[in-house]
Coordinates of N, CA, C and O and ligand atoms in Angstrom, one line a residue:
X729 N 134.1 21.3 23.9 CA 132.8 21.2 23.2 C 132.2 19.8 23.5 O 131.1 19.6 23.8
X730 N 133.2 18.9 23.3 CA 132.1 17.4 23.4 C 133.1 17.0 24.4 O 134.2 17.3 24.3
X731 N 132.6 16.0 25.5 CA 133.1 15.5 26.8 C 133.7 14.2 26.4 O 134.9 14.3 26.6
X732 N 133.1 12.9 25.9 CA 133.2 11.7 25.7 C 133.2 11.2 24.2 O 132.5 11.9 23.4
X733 N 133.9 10.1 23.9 CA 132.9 9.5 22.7 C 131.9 8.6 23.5 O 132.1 7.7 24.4
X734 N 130.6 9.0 22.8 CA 129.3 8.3 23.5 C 129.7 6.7 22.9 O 130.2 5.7 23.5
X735 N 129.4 7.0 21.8 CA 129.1 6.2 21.1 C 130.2 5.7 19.1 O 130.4 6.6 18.2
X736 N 130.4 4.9 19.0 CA 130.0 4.2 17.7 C 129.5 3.2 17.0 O 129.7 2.0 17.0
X737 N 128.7 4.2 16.1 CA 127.3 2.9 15.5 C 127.9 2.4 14.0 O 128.7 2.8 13.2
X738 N 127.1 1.0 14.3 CA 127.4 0.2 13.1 C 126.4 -0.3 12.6 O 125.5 -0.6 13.4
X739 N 126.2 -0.5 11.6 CA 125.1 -0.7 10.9 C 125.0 -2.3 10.0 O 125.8 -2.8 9.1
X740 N 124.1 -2.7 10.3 CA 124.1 -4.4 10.8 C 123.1 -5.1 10.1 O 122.1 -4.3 10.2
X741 N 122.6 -6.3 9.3 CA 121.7 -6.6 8.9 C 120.4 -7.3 9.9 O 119.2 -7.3 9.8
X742 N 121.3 -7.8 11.0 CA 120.3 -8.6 11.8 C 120.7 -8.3 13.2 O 121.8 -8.8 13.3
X743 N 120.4 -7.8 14.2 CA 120.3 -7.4 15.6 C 120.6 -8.4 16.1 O 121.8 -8.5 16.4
X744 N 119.7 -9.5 16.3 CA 120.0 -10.6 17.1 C 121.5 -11.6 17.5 O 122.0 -12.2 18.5
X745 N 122.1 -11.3 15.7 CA 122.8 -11.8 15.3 C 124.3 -11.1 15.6 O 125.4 -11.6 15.6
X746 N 124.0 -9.5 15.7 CA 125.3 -9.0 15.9 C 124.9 -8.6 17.3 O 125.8 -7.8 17.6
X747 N 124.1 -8.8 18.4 CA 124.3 -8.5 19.5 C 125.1 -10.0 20.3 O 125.8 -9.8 21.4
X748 N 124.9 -11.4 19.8 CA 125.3 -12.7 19.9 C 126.6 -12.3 19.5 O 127.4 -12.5 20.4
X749 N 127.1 -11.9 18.4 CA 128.5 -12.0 18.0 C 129.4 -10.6 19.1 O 130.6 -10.5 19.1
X750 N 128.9 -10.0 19.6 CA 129.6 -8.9 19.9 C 129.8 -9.4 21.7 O 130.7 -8.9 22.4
X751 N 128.8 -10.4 22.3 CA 128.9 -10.5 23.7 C 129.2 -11.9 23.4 O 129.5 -12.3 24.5
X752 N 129.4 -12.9 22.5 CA 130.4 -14.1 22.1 C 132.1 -13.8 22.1 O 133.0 -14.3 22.8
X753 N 132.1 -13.1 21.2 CA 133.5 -13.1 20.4 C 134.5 -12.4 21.4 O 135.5 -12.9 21.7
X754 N 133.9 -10.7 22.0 CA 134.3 -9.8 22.7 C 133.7 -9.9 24.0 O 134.1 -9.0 24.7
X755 N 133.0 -10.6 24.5 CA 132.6 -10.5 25.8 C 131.6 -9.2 26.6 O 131.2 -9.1 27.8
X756 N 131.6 -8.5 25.5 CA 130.6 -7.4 25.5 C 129.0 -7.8 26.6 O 128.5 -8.9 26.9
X757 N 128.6 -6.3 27.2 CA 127.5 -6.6 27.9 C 126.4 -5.9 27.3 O 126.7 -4.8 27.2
X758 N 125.4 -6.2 26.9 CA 124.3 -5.2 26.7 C 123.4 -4.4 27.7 O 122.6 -4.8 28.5
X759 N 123.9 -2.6 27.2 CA 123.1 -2.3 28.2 C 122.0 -1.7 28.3 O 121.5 -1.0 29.1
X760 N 121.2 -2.2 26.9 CA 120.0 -1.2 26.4 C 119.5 -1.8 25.2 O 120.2 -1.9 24.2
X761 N 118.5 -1.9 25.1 CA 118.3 -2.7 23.4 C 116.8 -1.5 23.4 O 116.1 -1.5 24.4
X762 N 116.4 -0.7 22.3 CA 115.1 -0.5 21.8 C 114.8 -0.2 20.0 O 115.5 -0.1 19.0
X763 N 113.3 -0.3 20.2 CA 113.3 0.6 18.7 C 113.2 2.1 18.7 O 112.8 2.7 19.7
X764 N 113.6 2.7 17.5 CA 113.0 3.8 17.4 C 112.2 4.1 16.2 O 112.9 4.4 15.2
X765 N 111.1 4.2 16.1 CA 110.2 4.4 14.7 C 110.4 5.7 14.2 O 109.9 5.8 13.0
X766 N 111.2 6.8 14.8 CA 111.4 8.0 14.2 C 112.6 8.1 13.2 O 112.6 8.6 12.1
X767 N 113.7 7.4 14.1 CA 115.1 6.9 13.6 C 114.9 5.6 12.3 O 115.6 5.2 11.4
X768 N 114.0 5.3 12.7 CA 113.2 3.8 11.9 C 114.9 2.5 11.6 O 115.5 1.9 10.8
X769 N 114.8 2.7 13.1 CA 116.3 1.3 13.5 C 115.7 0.8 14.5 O 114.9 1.4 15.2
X770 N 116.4 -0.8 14.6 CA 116.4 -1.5 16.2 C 118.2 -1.1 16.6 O 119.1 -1.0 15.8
X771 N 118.2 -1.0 18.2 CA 119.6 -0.7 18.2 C 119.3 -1.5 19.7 O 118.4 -1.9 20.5
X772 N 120.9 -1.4 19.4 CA 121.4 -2.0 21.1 C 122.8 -1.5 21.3 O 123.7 -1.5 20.4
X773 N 123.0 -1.3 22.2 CA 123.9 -0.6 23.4 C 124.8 -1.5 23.9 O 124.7 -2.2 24.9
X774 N 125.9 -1.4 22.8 CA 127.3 -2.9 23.8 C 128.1 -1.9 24.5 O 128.7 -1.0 24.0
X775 N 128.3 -2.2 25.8 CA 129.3 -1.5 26.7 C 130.8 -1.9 26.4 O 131.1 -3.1 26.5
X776 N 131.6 -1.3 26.2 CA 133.2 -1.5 25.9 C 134.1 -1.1 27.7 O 134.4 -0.1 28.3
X777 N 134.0 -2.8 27.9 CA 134.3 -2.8 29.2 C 133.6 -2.4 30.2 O 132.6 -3.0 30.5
X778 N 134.2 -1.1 31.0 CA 134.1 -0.6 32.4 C 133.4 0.8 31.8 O 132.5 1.4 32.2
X779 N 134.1 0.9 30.8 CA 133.5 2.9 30.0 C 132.7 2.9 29.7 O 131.9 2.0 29.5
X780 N 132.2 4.5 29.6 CA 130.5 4.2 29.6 C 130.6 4.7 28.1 O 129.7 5.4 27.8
X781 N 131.8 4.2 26.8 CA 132.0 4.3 25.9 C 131.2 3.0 25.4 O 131.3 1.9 26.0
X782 N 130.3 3.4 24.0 CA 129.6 2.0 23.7 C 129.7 1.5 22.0 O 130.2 2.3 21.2
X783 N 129.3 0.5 21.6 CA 129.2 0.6 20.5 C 127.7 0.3 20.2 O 126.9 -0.3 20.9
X784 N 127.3 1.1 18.9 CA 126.2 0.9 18.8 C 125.5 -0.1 17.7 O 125.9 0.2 16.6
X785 N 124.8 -0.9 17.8 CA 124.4 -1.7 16.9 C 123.1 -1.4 15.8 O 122.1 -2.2 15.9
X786 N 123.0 -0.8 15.2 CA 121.8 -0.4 14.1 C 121.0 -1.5 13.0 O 121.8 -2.2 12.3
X787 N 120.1 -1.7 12.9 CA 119.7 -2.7 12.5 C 118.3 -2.2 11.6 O 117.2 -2.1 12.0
X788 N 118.7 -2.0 10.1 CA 117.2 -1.1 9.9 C 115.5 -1.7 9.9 O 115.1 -2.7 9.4
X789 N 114.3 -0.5 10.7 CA 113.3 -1.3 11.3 C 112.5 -1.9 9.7 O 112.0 -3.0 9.8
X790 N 112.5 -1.2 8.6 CA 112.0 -1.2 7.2 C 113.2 -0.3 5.9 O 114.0 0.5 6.0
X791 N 112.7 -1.0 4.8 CA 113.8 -0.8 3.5 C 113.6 0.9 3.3 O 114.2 1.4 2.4
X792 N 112.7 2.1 4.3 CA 113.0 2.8 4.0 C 114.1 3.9 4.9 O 114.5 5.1 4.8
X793 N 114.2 2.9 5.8 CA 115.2 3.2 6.5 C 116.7 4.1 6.6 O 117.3 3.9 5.6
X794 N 117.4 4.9 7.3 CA 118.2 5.6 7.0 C 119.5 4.4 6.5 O 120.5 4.5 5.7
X795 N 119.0 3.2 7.4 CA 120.1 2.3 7.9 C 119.9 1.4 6.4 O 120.8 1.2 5.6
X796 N 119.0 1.0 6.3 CA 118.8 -0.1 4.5 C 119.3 1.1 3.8 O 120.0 0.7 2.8
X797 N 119.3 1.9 3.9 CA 119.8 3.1 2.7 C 121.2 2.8 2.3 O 121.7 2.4 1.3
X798 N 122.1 3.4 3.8 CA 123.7 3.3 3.9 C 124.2 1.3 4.0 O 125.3 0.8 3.8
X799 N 123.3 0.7 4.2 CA 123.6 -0.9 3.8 C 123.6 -1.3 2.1 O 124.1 -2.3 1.6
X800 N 122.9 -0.4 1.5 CA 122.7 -0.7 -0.1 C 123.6 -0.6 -0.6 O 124.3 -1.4 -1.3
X801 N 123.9 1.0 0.2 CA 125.3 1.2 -0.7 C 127.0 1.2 -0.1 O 128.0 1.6 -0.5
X802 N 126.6 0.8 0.8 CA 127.9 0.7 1.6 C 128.4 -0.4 2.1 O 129.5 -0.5 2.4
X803 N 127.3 -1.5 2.2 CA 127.1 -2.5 2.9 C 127.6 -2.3 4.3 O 127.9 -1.2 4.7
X804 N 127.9 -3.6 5.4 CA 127.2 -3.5 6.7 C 128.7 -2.8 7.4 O 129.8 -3.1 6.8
X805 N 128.7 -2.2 8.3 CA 130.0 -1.6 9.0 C 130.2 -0.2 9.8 O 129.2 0.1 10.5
X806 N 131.1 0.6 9.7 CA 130.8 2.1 10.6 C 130.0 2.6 10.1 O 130.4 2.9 9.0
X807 N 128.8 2.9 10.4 CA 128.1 4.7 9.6 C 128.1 5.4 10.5 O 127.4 6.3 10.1
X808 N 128.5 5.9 11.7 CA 128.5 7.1 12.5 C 129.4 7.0 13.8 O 129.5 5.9 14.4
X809 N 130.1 8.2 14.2 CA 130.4 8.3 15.5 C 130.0 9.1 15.9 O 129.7 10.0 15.2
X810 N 129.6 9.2 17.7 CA 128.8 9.9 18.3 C 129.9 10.7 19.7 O 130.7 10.4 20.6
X811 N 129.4 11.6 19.3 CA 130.2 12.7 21.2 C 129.2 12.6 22.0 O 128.1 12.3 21.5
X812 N 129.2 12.7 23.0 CA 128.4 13.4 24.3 C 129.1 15.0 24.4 O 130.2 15.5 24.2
X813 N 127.9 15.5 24.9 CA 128.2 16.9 25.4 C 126.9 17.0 26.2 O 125.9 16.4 26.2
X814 N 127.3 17.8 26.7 CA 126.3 19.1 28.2 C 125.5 19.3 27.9 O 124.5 19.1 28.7
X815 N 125.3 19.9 26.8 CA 124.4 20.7 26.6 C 124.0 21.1 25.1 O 124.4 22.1 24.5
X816 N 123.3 20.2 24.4 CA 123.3 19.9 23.3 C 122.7 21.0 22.3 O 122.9 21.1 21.1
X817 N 121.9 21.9 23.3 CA 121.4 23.2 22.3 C 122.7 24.5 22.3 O 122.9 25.2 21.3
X818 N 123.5 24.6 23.3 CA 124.7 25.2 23.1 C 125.9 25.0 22.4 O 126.9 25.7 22.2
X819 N 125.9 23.7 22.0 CA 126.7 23.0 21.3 C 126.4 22.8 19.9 O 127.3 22.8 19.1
X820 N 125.0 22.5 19.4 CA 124.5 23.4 18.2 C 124.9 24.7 17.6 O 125.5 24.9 16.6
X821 N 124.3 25.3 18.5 CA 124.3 27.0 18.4 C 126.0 27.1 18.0 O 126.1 27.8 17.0
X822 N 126.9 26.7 18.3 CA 128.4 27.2 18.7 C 128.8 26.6 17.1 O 129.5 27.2 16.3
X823 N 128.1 25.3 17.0 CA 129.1 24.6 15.6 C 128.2 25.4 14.3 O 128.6 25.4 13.1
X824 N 127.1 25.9 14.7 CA 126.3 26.1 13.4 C 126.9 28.3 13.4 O 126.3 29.0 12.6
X825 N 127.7 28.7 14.2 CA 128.2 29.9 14.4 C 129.4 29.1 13.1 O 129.4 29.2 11.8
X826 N 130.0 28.6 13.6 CA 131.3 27.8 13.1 C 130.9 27.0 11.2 O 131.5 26.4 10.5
X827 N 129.8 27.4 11.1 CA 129.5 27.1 9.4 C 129.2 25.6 9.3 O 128.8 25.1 8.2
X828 N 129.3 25.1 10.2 CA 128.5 23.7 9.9 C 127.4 23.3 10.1 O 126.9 23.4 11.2
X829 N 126.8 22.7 9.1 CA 125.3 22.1 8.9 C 124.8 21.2 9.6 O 125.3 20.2 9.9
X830 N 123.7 21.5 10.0 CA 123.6 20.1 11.4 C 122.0 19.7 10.8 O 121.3 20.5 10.2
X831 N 121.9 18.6 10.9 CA 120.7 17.8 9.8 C 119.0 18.1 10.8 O 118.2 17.9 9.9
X832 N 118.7 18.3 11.4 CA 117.7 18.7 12.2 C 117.6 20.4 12.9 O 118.4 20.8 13.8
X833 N 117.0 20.9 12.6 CA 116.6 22.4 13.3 C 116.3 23.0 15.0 O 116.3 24.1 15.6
X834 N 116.1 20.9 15.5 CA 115.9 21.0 16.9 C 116.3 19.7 17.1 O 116.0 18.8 16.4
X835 N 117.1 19.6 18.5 CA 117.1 18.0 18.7 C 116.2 16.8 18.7 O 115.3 16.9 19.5
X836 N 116.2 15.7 18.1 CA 115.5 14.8 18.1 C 115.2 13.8 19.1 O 115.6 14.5 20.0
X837 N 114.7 12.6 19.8 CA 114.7 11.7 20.5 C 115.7 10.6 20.0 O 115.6 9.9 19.0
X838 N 116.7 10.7 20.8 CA 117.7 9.1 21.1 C 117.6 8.3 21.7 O 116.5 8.2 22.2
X839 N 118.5 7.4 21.9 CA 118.4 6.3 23.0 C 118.5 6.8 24.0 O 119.3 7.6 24.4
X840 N 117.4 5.9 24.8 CA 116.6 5.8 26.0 C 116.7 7.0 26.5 O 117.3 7.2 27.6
X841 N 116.0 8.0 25.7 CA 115.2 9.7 26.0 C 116.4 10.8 26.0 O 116.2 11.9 26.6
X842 N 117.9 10.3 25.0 CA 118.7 11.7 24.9 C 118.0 12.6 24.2 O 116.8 12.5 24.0
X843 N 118.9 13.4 23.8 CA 118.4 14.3 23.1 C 120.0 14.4 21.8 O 121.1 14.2 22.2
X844 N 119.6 14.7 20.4 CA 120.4 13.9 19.5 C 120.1 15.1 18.2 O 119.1 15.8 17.9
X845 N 121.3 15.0 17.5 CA 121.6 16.0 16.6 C 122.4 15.3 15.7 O 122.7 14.2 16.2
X846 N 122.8 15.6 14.5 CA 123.9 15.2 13.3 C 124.4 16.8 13.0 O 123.8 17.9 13.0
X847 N 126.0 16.3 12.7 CA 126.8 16.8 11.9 C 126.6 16.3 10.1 O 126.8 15.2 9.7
X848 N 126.4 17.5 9.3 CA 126.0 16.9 7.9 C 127.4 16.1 7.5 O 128.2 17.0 7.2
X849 N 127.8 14.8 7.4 CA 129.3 14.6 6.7 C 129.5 14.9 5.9 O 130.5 14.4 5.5
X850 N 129.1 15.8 5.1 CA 129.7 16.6 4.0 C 130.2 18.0 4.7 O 130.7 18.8 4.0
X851 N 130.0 18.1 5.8 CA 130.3 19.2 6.6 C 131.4 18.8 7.7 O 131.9 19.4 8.6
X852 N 131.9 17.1 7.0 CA 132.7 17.0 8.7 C 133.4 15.9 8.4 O 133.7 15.0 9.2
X853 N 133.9 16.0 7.0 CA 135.1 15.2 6.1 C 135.0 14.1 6.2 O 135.7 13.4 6.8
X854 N 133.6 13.8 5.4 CA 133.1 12.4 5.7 C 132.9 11.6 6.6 O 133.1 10.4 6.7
X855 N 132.4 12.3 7.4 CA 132.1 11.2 8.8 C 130.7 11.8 9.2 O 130.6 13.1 9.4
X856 N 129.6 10.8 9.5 CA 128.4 11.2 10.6 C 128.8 11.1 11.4 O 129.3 10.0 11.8
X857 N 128.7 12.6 12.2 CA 128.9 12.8 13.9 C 127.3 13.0 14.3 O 126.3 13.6 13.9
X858 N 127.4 12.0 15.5 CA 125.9 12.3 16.0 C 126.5 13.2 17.0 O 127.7 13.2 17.2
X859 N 125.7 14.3 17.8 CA 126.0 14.8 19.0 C 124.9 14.4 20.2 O 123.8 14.8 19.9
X860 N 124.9 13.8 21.2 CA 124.1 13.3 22.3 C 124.5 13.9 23.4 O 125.6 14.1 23.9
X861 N 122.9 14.4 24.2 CA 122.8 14.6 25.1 C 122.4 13.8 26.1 O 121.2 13.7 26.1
X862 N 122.9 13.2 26.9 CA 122.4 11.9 27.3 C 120.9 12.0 28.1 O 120.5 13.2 28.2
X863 N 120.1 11.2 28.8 CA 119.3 11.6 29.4 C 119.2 11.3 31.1 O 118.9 10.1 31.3
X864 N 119.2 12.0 31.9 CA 120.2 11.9 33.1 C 119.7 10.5 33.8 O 120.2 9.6 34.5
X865 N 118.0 10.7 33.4 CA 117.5 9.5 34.0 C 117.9 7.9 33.1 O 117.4 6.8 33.4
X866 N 118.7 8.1 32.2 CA 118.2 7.0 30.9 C 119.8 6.0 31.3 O 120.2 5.9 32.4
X867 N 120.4 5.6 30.3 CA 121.4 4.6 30.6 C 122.8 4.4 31.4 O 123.5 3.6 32.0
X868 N 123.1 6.3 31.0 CA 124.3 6.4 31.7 C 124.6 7.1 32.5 O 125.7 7.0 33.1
Ligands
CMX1489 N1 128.7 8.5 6.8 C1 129.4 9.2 5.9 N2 128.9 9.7 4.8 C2 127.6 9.5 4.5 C3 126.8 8.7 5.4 C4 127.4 8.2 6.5 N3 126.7 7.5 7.4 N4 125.6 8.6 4.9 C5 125.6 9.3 3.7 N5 126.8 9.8 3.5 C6 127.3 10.6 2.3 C7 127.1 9.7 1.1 O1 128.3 8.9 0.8 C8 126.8 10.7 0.0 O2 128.0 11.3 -0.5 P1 128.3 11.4 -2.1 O3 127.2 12.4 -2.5 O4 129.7 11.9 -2.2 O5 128.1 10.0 -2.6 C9 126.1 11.9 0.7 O6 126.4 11.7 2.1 C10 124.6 11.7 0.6 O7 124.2 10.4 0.9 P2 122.9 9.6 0.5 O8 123.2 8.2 0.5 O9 122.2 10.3 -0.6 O10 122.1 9.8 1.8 P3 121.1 10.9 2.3 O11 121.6 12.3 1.9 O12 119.7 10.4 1.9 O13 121.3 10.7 3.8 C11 122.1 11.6 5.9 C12 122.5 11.1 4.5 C13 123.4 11.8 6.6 C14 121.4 12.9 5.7 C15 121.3 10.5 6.6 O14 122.0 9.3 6.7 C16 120.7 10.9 7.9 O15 119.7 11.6 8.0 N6 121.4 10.5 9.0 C17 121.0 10.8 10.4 C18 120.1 9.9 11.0 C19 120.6 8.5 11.2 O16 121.7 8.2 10.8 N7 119.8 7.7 11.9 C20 120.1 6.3 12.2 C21 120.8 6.2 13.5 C22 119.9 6.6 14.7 C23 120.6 6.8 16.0 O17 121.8 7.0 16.0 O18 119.9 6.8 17.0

């Protein structure tokens, strides 16, 4: 069902500051920084190593943010892991056969033009699963 872990995102008060500490500390490269006003985060893309496994850095764009929401109450650290898969409308279809709730009706816009779904964590024993479809022309 899912190929890779794409991604895991973390949820961060200041961008600037955790994209410096992640290519200081870890030696990390960045391979992608944008906003998204739909997701309403700044993010950036640390490559882990040689893999095109990444971590992701979230940074909320305003307090009504998904990301100021889970920083209120959780303060700053994991909120999500993410798979890749093929084919992100079959891989829907398959887990929503399978009884689980997926937070969107149709895929959304991800980083740099995937195509992007949630698993509800109350449907997936506490954990946000993003599911990404990457975008063939986009980072990886
Ligand atoms: N991980 C695990 N559990 C989480 C969670 C997270 N990131 N966010 C919320 N929850 C849990 C809460 O702990 C809470 O559980 P309890 O009822 O037991 O306390 C429950 O889910 C409801 O939480 P909430 O704080 O009331 O949050 P909402 O229901 O308003 O939102 C969710 C939860 C998952 C629907 C929302 O975070 C969402 O839409 N996420 C998907 C979009 C997203 O994360 N975008 C940012 C990243 C963008 C990107 O990756 O590109």
């Amino acid at each position: 069902l899912f190929t890779h872990i794409d991604h895991v995102g973390i949820a961060v008060r200041d961008l600037d500051e955790a994209i410096s500490f992640y290519e200081e500390k870890y030696g990390m490269k960045m391979l992608h920084r944008e906003e998204n006003e739909e997701q309403g985060v700044a993010e950036a893309m640390m490559a882990v190593g040689d893999s095109t496994s990444c971590i992701q850095l979230l940074a909320p764009l305003n307090e009504k943010s998904t990301i100021a929401k889970f920083i209120e109450k959780n303060g700053v650290g994991i909120q999500q892991m993410a798979y890749r898969v093929e084919s992100i409308d079959e891989v829907c279809a398959t887990l929503k056969e399978r009884g689980l709730r997926l937070l969107y009706p149709e895929p959304k816009r991800g980083t740099a033009g995937s195509r992007i779904n949630f698993i509800h964590p109350k449907d997936a024993g506490g954990v946000l699963v993003e599911l990404v479809e990457p975008n063939p022309e986009g980072m990886h």
